[in-house]
Tab-separated table of C-alpha atoms in Angstrom:
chain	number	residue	atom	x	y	z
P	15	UNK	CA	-19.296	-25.158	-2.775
P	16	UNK	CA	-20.629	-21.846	-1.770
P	17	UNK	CA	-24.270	-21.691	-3.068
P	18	UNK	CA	-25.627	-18.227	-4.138
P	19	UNK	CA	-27.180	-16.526	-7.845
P	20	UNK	CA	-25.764	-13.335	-9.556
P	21	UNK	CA	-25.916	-11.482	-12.409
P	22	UNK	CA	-24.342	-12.681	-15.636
P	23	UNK	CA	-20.954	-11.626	-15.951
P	24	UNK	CA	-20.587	-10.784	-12.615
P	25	UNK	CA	-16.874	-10.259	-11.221
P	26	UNK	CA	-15.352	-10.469	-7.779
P	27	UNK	CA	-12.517	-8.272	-7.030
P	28	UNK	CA	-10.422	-8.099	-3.875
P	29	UNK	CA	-7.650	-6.056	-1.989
P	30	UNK	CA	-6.399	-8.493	0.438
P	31	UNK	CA	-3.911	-6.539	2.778
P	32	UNK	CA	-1.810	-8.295	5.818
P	33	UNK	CA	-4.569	-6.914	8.201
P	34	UNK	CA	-8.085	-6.383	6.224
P	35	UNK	CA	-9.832	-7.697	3.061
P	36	UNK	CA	-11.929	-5.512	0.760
P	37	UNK	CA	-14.265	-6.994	-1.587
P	38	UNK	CA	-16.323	-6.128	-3.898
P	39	UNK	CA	-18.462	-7.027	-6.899
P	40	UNK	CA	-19.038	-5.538	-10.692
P	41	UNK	CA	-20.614	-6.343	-13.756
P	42	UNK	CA	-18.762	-7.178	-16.449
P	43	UNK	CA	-19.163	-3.386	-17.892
P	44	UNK	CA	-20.379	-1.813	-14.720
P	45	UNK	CA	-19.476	0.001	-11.371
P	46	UNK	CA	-18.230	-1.677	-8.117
P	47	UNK	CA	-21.151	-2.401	-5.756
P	48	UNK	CA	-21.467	-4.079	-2.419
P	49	UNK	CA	-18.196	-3.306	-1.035
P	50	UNK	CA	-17.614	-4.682	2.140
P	51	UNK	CA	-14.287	-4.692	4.680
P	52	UNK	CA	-13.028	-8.109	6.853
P	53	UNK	CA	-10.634	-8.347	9.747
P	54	UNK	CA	-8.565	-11.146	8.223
P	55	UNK	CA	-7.588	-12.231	11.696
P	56	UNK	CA	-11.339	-13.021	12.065
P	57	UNK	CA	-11.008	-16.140	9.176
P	58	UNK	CA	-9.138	-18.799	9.320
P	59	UNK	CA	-8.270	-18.971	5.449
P	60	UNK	CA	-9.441	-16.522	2.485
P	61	UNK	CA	-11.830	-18.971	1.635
P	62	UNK	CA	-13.946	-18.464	4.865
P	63	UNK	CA	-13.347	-14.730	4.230
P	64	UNK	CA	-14.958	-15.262	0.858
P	65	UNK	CA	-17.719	-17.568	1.811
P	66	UNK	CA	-18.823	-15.255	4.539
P	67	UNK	CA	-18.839	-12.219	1.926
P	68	UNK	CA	-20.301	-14.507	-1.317
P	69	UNK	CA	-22.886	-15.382	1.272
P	70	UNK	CA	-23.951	-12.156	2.260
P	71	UNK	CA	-24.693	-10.555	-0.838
P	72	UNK	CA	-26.078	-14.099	-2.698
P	73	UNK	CA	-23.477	-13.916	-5.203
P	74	UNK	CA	-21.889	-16.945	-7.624
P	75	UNK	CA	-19.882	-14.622	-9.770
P	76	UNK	CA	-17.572	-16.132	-12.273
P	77	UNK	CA	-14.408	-14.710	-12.988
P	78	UNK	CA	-12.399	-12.777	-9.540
P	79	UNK	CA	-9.371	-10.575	-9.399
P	80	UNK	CA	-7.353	-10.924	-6.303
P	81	UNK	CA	-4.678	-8.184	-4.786
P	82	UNK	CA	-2.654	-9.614	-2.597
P	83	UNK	CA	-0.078	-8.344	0.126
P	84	UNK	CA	2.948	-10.370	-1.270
P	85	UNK	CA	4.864	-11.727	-4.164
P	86	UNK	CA	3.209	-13.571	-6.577
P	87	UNK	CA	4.686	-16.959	-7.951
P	88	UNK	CA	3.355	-20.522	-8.523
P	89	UNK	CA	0.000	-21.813	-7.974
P	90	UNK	CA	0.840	-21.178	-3.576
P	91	UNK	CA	0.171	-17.592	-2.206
P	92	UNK	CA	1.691	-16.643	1.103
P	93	UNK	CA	1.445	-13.505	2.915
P	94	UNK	CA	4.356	-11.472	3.737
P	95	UNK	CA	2.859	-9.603	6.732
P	96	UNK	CA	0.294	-12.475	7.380
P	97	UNK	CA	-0.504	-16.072	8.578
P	98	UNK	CA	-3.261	-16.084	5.515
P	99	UNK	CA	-1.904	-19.027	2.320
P	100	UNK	CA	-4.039	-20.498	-0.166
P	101	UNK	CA	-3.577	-22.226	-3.755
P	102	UNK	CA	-4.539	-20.658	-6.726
P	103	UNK	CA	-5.753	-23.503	-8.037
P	104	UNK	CA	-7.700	-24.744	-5.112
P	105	UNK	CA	-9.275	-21.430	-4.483
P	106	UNK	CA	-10.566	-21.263	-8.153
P	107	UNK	CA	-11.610	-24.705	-7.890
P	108	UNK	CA	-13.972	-23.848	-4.026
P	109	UNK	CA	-15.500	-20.867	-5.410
P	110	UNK	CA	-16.421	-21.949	-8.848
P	111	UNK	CA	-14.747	-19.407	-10.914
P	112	UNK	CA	-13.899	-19.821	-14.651
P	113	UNK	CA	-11.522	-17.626	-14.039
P	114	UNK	CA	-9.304	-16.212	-11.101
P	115	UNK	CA	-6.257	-13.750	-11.493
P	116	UNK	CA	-3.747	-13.342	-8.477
P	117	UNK	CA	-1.836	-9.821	-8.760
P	118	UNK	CA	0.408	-8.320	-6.104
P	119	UNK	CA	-1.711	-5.556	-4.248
P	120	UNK	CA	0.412	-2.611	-5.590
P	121	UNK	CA	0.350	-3.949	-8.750
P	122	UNK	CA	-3.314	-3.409	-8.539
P	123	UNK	CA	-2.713	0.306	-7.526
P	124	UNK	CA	-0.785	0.700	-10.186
P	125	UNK	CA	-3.079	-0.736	-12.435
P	126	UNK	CA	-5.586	1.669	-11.156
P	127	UNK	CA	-4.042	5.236	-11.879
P	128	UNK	CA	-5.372	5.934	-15.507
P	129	UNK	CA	-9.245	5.513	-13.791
P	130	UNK	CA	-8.826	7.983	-11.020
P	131	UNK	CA	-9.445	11.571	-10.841
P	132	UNK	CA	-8.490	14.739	-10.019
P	133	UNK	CA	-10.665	14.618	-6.793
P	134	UNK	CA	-9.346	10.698	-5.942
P	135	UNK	CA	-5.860	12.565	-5.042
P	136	UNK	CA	-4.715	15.179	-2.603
P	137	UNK	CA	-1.658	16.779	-4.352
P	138	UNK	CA	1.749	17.887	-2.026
P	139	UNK	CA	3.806	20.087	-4.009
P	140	UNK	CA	4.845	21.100	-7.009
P	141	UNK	CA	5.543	19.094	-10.412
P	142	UNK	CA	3.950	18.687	-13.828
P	143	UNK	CA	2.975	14.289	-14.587
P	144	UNK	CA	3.999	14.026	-18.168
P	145	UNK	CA	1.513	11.613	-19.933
P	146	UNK	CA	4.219	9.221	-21.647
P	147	UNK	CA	6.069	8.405	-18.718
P	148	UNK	CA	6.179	5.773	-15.861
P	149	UNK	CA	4.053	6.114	-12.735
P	150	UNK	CA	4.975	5.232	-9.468
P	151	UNK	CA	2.669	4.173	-6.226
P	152	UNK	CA	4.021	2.937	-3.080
P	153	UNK	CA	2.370	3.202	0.494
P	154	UNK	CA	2.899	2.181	4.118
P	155	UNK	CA	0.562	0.016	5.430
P	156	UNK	CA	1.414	-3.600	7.252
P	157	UNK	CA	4.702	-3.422	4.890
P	158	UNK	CA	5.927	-1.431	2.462
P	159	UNK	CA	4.157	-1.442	-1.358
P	160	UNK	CA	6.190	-0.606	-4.075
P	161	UNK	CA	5.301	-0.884	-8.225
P	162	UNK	CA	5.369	0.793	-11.107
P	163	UNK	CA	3.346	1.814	-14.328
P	164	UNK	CA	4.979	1.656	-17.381
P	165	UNK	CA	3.395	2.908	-20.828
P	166	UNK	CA	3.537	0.530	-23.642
P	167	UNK	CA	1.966	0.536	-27.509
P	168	UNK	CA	-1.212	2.612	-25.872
P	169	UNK	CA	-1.691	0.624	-22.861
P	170	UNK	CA	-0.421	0.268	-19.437
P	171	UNK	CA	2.079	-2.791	-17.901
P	172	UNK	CA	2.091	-2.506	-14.173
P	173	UNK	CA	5.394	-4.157	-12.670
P	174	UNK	CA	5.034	-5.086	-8.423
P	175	UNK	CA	8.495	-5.190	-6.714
P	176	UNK	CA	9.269	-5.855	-3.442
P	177	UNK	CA	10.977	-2.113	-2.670
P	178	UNK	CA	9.418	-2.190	0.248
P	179	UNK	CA	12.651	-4.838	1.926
P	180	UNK	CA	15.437	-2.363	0.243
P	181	UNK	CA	17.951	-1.280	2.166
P	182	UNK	CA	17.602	1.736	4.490
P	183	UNK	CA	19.702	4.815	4.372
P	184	UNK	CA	19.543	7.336	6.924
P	185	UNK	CA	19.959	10.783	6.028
P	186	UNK	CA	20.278	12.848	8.940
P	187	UNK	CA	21.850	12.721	12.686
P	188	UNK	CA	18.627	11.689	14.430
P	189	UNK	CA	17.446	8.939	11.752
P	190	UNK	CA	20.772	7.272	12.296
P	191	UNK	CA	20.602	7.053	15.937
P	192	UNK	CA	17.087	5.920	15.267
P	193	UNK	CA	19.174	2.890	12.772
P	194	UNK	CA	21.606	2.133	15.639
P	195	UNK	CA	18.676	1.349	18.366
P	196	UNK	CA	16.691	-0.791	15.467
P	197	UNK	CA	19.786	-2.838	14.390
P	198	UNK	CA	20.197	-4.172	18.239
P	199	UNK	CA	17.498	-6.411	17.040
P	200	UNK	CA	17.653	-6.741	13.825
P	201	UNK	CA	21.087	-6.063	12.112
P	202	UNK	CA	19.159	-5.537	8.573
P	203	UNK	CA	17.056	-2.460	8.330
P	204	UNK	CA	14.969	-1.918	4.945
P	205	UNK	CA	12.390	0.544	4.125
P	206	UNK	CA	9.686	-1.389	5.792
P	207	UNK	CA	11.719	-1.317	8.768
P	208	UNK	CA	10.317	2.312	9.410
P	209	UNK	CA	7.569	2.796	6.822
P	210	UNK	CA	4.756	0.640	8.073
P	211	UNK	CA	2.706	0.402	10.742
P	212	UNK	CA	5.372	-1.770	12.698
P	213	UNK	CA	7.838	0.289	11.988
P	214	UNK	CA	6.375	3.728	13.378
P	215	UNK	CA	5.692	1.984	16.605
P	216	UNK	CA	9.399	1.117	16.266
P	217	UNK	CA	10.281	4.737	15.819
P	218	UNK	CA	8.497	5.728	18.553
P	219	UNK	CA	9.922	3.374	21.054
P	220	UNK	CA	13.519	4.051	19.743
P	221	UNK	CA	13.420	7.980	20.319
P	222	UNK	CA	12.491	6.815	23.679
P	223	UNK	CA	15.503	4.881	24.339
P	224	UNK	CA	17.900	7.563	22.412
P	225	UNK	CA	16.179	10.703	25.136
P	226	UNK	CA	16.904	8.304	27.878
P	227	UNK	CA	13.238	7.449	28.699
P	228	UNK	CA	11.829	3.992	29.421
P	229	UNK	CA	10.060	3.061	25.916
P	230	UNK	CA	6.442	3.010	26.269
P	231	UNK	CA	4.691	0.690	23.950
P	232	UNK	CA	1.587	2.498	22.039
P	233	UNK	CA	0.461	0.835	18.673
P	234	UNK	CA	1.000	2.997	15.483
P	235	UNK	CA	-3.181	3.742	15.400
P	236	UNK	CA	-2.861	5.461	18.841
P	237	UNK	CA	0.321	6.966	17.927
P	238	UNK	CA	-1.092	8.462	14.737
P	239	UNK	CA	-4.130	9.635	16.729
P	240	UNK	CA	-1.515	11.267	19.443
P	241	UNK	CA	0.434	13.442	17.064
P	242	UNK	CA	-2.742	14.837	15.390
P	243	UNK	CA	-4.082	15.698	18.926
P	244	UNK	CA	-0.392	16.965	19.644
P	245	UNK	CA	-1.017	15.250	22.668
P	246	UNK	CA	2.127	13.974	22.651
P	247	UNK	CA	5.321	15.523	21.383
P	248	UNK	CA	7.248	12.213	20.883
P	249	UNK	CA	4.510	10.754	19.053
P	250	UNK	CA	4.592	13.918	16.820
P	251	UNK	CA	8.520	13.698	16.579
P	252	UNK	CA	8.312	9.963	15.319
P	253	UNK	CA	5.389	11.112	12.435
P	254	UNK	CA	7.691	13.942	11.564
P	255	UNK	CA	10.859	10.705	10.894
P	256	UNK	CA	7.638	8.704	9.426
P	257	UNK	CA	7.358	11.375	6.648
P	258	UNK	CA	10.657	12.674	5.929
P	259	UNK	CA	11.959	9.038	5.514
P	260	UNK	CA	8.471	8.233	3.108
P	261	UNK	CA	9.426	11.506	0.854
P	262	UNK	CA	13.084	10.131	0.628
P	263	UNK	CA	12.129	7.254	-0.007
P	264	UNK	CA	9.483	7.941	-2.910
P	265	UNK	CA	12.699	10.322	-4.101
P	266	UNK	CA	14.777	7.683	-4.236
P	267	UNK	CA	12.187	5.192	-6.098
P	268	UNK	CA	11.367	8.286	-8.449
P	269	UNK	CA	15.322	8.019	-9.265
P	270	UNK	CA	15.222	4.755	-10.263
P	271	UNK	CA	11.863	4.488	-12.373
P	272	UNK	CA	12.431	7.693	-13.811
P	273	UNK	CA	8.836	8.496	-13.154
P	274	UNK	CA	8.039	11.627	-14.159
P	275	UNK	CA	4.096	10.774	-14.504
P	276	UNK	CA	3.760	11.101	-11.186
P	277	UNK	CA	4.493	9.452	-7.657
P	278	UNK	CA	1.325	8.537	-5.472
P	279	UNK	CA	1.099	7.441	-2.273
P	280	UNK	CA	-1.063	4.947	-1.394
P	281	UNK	CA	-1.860	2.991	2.038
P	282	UNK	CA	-4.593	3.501	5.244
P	283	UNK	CA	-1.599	5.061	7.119
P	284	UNK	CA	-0.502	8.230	4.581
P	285	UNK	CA	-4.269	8.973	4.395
P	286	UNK	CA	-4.800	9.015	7.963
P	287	UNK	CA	-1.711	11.028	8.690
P	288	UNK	CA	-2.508	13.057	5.971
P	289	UNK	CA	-2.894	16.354	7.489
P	290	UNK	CA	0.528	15.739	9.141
P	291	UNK	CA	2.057	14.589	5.828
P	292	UNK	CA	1.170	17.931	4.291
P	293	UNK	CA	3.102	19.989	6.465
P	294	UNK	CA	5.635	17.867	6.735
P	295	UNK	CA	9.377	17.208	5.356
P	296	UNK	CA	8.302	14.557	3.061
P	297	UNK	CA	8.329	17.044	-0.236
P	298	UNK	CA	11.366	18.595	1.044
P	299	UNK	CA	13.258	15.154	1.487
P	300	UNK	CA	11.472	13.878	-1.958
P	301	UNK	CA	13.344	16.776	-3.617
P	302	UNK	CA	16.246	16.314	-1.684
P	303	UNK	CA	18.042	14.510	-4.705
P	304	UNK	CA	21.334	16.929	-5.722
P	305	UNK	CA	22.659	16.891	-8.211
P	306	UNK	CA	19.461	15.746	-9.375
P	307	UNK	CA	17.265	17.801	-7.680
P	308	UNK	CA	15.374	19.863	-10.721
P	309	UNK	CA	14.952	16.154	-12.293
P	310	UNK	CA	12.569	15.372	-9.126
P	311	UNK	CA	11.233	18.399	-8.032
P	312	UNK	CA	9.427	18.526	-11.820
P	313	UNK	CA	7.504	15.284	-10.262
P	314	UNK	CA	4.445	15.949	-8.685
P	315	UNK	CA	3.804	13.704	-5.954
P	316	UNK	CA	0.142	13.385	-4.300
P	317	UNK	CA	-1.453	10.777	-1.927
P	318	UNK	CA	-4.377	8.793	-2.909
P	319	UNK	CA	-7.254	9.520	-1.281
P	320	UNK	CA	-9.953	6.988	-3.103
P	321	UNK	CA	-11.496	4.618	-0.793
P	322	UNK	CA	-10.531	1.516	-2.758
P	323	UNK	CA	-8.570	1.917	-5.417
P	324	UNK	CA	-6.886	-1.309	-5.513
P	325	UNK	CA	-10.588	-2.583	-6.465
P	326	UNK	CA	-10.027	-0.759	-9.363
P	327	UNK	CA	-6.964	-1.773	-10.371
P	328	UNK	CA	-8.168	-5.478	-9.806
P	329	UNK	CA	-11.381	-4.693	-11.800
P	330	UNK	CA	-9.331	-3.456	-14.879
P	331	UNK	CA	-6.603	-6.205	-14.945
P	332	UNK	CA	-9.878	-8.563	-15.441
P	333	UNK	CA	-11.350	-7.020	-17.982
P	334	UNK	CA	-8.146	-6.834	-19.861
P	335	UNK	CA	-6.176	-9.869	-18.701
């Protein structure tokens, strides 16, 4: 039992990644408030995540939203990128809640696209969203998040996937001798394989081996931090395969959602490489789609630059679910 007093109708929301937790409360018709980010390696379970946050702001709210970095199916949900499980059930049951929703964390993104605004998203390139069609969000982060926003009867239907694990397909000289180092250890490559934070560091280490240098092991923080500084022209060469991969990729996805309300980019590392990003080959590569090139280079694509929009997403599918 987690002892505390809120408001009445007050909600719990949360976008529970493979590496942090953000939380956050709301009333039932109000703004988020006391948003707060954990180190999930710091709790044993979500519950002592929860417990720690519930406790710190004296709240006993009674309905939650969670986002989670995974698939979502049955009353057990396990991380993908994480050591973090819990049951539905179980979870409701500890923190009191009449009600508790479990949603994949992109399909909170998605959910959250209608509430943002202009100034929530930093535009790259050209492309006109046209209101009645599907939206897509994906976004390197731990993994790969992939979903979709569908228009139906006046509403919204957000459907997660798991995008993130398909295949790989190099598209140029250098990104399949980047394939041929990562397949010596693992013989599968998918999109997560090189878009997430993993999978930089993996980029970086395997232009290493292909120039004949002894890979040096940096994590993908300090090589995001190098290639901004241009302190390091490798680390800048394995952003540069980062992006052009990520627009190719969102391409690709655009291709098979048709959708031509926009593709957003979501995820901690787009937004810190942002200024990268912009210059970069990932429009170029999005567009990149012959003979169906003028379908996607009508779609604008833009990254999302909110602090927490998965909140949001989580916030609406309670009010509505």
């Amino acid at each position: 039992m987690i002892d505390g007093e809120s408001a009445p109708g007050e909600l719990l929301v949360a976008d529970i990644g493979g590496t942090r937790m953000r939380v956050g409360l709301a009333a039932a018709s109000g703004e988020l408030h006391d948003i707060q980010v954990f180190d999930c390696a710091a709790y044993a379970t979500p519950l002592a995540a929860f417990a720690a946050y519930l406790a710190s702001v004296s709240a006993c709210p009674r309905a939650a939203c969670l986002a989670v970095a995974g698939p979502v199916d049955g009353d057990l949900v396990a991380f993908t990128n994480s050591r973090w499980r819990f049951s539905q059930a179980e979870l409701r049951s500890a923190l009191q809640l009449e009600r508790l929703l479990v949603r994949n964390d992109f399909e909170a993104l998605a959910l959250a696209l209608p509430f943002l605004r202009a100034e929530d998203l930093h535009p790259i390139g050209g492309g006109a969203a046209r209101a009645d069609s599907p939206r897509l969000v994906l976004g390197p982060g731990t993994g790969l998040g992939v979903a979709t926003l569908v228009p139906h009867a006046g509403a919204w239907i957000a459907l997660p996937g798991e995008g993130g694990h398909a295949g790989f397909a190099p598209q140029d000289r250098i990104e399949t001798a980047i394939a041929g180092v990562l397949r010596r250890s693992s013989p599968r490559l998918c999109n997560e394989s090189i878009l997430s934070g993993s999978g930089l560091e993996a980029v970086y280490q395997a232009l290493a081996v292909i120039e004949g240098d002894r890979p040096v092991r940096l994590d993908a923080v300090a090589i995001g931090t190098a290639a901004l500084a241009a302190s390091d022209s490798r680390a800048l060469r394995a952003v540069d395969v980062f992006c052009a991969v990520l627009g190719s990729v969102a391409g690709d996805m655009a291709l098979i959602t048709g959708a031509r309300g926009g593709v957003h980019v979501g995820g901690g590392i787009a937004l810190r490489l942002l200024p990268l990003l912009d210059r970069s080959r990932f429009r170029a590569r999005f567009e990149d789609k012959a003979p169906q090139r003028a379908y996607v280079a009508a779609i604008p694509t833009a990254v999302i630059i909110a602090e927490t929009p998965a909140l949001l997403g989580a916030l609406a599918a309670l009010r509505v679910g």
